[in-house]
Coordinates of C-alpha atoms in Angstrom, one line a residue:
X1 CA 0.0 0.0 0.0
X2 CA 1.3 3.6 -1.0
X3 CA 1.7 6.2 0.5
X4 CA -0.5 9.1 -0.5
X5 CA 1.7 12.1 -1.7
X6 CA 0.5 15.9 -1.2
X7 CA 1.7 18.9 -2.4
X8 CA 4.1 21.5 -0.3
X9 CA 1.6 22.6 2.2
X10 CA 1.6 26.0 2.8
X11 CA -0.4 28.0 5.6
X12 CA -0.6 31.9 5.9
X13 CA -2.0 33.4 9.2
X14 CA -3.3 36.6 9.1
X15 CA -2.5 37.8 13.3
X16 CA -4.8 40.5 13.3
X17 CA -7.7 39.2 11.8
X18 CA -7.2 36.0 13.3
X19 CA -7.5 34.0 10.3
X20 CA -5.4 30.9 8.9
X21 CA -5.5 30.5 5.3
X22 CA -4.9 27.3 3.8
X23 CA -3.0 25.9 0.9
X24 CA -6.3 24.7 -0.7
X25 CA -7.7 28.5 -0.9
X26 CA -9.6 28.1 2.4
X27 CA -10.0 30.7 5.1
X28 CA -10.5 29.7 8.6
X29 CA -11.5 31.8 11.5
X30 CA -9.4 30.9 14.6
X31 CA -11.0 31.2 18.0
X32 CA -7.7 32.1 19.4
X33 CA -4.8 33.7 17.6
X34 CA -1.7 35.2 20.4
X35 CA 2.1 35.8 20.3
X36 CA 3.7 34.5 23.0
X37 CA 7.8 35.4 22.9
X38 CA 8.6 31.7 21.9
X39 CA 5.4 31.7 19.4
X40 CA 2.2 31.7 18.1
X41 CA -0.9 30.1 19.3
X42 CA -3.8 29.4 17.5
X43 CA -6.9 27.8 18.7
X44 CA -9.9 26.4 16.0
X45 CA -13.7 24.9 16.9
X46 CA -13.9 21.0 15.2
X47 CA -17.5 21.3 14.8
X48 CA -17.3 18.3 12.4
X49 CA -15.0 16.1 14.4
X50 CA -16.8 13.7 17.0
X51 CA -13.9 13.6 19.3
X52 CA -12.1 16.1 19.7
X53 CA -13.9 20.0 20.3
X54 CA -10.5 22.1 19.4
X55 CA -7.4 21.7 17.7
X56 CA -4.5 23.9 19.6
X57 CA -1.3 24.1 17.0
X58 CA 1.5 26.4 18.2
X59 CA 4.0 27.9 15.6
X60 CA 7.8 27.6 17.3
X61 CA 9.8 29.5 14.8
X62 CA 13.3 28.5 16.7
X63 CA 13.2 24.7 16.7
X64 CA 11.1 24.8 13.3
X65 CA 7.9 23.1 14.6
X66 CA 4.3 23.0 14.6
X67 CA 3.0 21.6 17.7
X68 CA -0.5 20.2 16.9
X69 CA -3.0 18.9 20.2
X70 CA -6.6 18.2 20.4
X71 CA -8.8 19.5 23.2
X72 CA -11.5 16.3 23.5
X73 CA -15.1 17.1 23.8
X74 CA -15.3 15.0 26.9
X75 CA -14.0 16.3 30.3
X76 CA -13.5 12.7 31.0
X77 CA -11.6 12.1 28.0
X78 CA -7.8 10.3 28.2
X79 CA -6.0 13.7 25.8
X80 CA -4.3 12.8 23.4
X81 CA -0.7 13.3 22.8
X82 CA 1.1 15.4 20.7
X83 CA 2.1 15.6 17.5
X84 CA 5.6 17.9 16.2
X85 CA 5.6 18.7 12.9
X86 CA 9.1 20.3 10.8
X87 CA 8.1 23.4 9.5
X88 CA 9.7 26.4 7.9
X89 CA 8.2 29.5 9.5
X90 CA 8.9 33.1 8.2
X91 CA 7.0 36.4 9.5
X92 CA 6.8 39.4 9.3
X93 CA 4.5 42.4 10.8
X94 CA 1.2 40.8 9.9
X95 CA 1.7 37.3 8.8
X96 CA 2.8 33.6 9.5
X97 CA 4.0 31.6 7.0
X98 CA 4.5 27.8 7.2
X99 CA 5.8 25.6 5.0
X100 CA 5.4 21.6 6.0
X101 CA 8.2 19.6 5.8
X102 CA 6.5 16.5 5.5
X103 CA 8.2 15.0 9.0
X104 CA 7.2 14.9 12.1
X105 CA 7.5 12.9 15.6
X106 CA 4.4 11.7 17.4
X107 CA 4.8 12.2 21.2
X108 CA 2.3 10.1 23.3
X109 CA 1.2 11.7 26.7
X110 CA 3.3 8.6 28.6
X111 CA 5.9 6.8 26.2
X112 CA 8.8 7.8 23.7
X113 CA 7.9 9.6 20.9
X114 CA 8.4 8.2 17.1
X115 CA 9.2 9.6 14.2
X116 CA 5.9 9.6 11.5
X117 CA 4.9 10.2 8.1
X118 CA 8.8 9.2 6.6
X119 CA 7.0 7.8 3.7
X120 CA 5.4 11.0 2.9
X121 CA 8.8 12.7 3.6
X122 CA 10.4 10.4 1.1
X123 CA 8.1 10.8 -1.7
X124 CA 8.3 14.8 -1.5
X125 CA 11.9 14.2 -2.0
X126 CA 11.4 12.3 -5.0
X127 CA 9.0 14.4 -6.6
X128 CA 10.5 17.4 -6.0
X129 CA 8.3 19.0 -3.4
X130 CA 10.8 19.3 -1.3
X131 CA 14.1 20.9 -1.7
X132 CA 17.0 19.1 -0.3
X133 CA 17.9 22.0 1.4
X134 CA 14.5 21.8 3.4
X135 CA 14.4 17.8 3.5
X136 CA 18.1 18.1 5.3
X137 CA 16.4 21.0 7.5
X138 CA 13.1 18.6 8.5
X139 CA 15.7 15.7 9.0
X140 CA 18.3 17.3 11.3
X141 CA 14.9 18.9 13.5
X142 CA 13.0 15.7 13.5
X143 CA 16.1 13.9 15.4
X144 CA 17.6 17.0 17.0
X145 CA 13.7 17.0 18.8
X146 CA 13.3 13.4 19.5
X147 CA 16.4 13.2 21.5
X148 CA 16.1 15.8 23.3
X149 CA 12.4 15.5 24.0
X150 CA 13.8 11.9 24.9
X151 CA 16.0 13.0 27.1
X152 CA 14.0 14.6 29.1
X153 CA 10.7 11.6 29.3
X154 CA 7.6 14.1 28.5
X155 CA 6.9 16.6 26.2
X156 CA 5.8 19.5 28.9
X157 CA 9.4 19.3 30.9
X158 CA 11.3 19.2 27.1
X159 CA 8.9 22.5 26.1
X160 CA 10.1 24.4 29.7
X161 CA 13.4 23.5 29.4
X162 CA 13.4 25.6 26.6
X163 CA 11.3 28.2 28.6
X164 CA 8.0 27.5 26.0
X165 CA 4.9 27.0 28.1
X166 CA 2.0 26.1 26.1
X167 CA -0.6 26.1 29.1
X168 CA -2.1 22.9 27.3

């Protein structure tokens, strides 16, 4: 079974407005859009999802990542964990810009975290998507992160080592 292959995916937040605008031309309102000094939080409703009632993704320009969780609709709910995605991420006054990078490390709320979508990775490579530049970039992140967030045993004492505090 193949992998399915998707083109550079590319995300523009408008700060002030509060609005993320996808690759595909869509325009999403965010319920919550702030600057923090090590990033940029954004919050969005998942009406259409049956699980989960948010998705939280923070933009962290100095490792490269977007860090992706999902609030669950259920109080009692076990949360999910976390999932770190290589990204390139430029700025400027008004504006965030991320590009994918096409890997990423999934980091369970007890366990190590593991590397994910390598196929995907592999395939932009081939095709072109991504630059080598940008697939050496996503590489030397992906396992910079993963040792260090396995150094440390959990995802929320990696993030405050590095003074980010998400408040998830």
């Amino acid at each position: 079974m193949g992998s399915v292959i998707t083109p550079q995916h590319v995300e523009i937040v408008d700060v002030p407005s509060a609005q993320r605008h996808l690759g595909s031309g869509a325009v999403q309102q965010l319920d919550d859009c702030h600057l923090e000094r090590w990033g940029l939080c954004l919050e969005c409703s998942t009406p259409e999802d049956p699980v989960h009632d948010s998705e939280i993704t923070w933009l962290l320009p100095e490792p490269g990542l977007r860090l992706t969780r999902y609030r669950p609709r259920s109080r009692h709910a076990r949360p999910d964990g976390s999932l770190l995605t290589a990204a390139r991420i430029d700025r400027d006054a008004r504006s965030w810009i991320t590009t994918d990078l096409h890997l990423g490390l999934e980091v369970p709320q007890q366990g190590q975290p593991r590397i994910v979508n390598s196929e995907e990775y592999a395939s932009a490579i081939n095709r072109g998507q991504l630059t080598l530049d940008d697939a050496d970039l996503a590489l030397r992140t992906v396992h910079s992160v993963f040792d260090e967030v396995s150094l440390h045993r959990d995802i929320e004492q990696w993030l405050a080592h590095r003074g980010m505090f998400t408040g998830l």
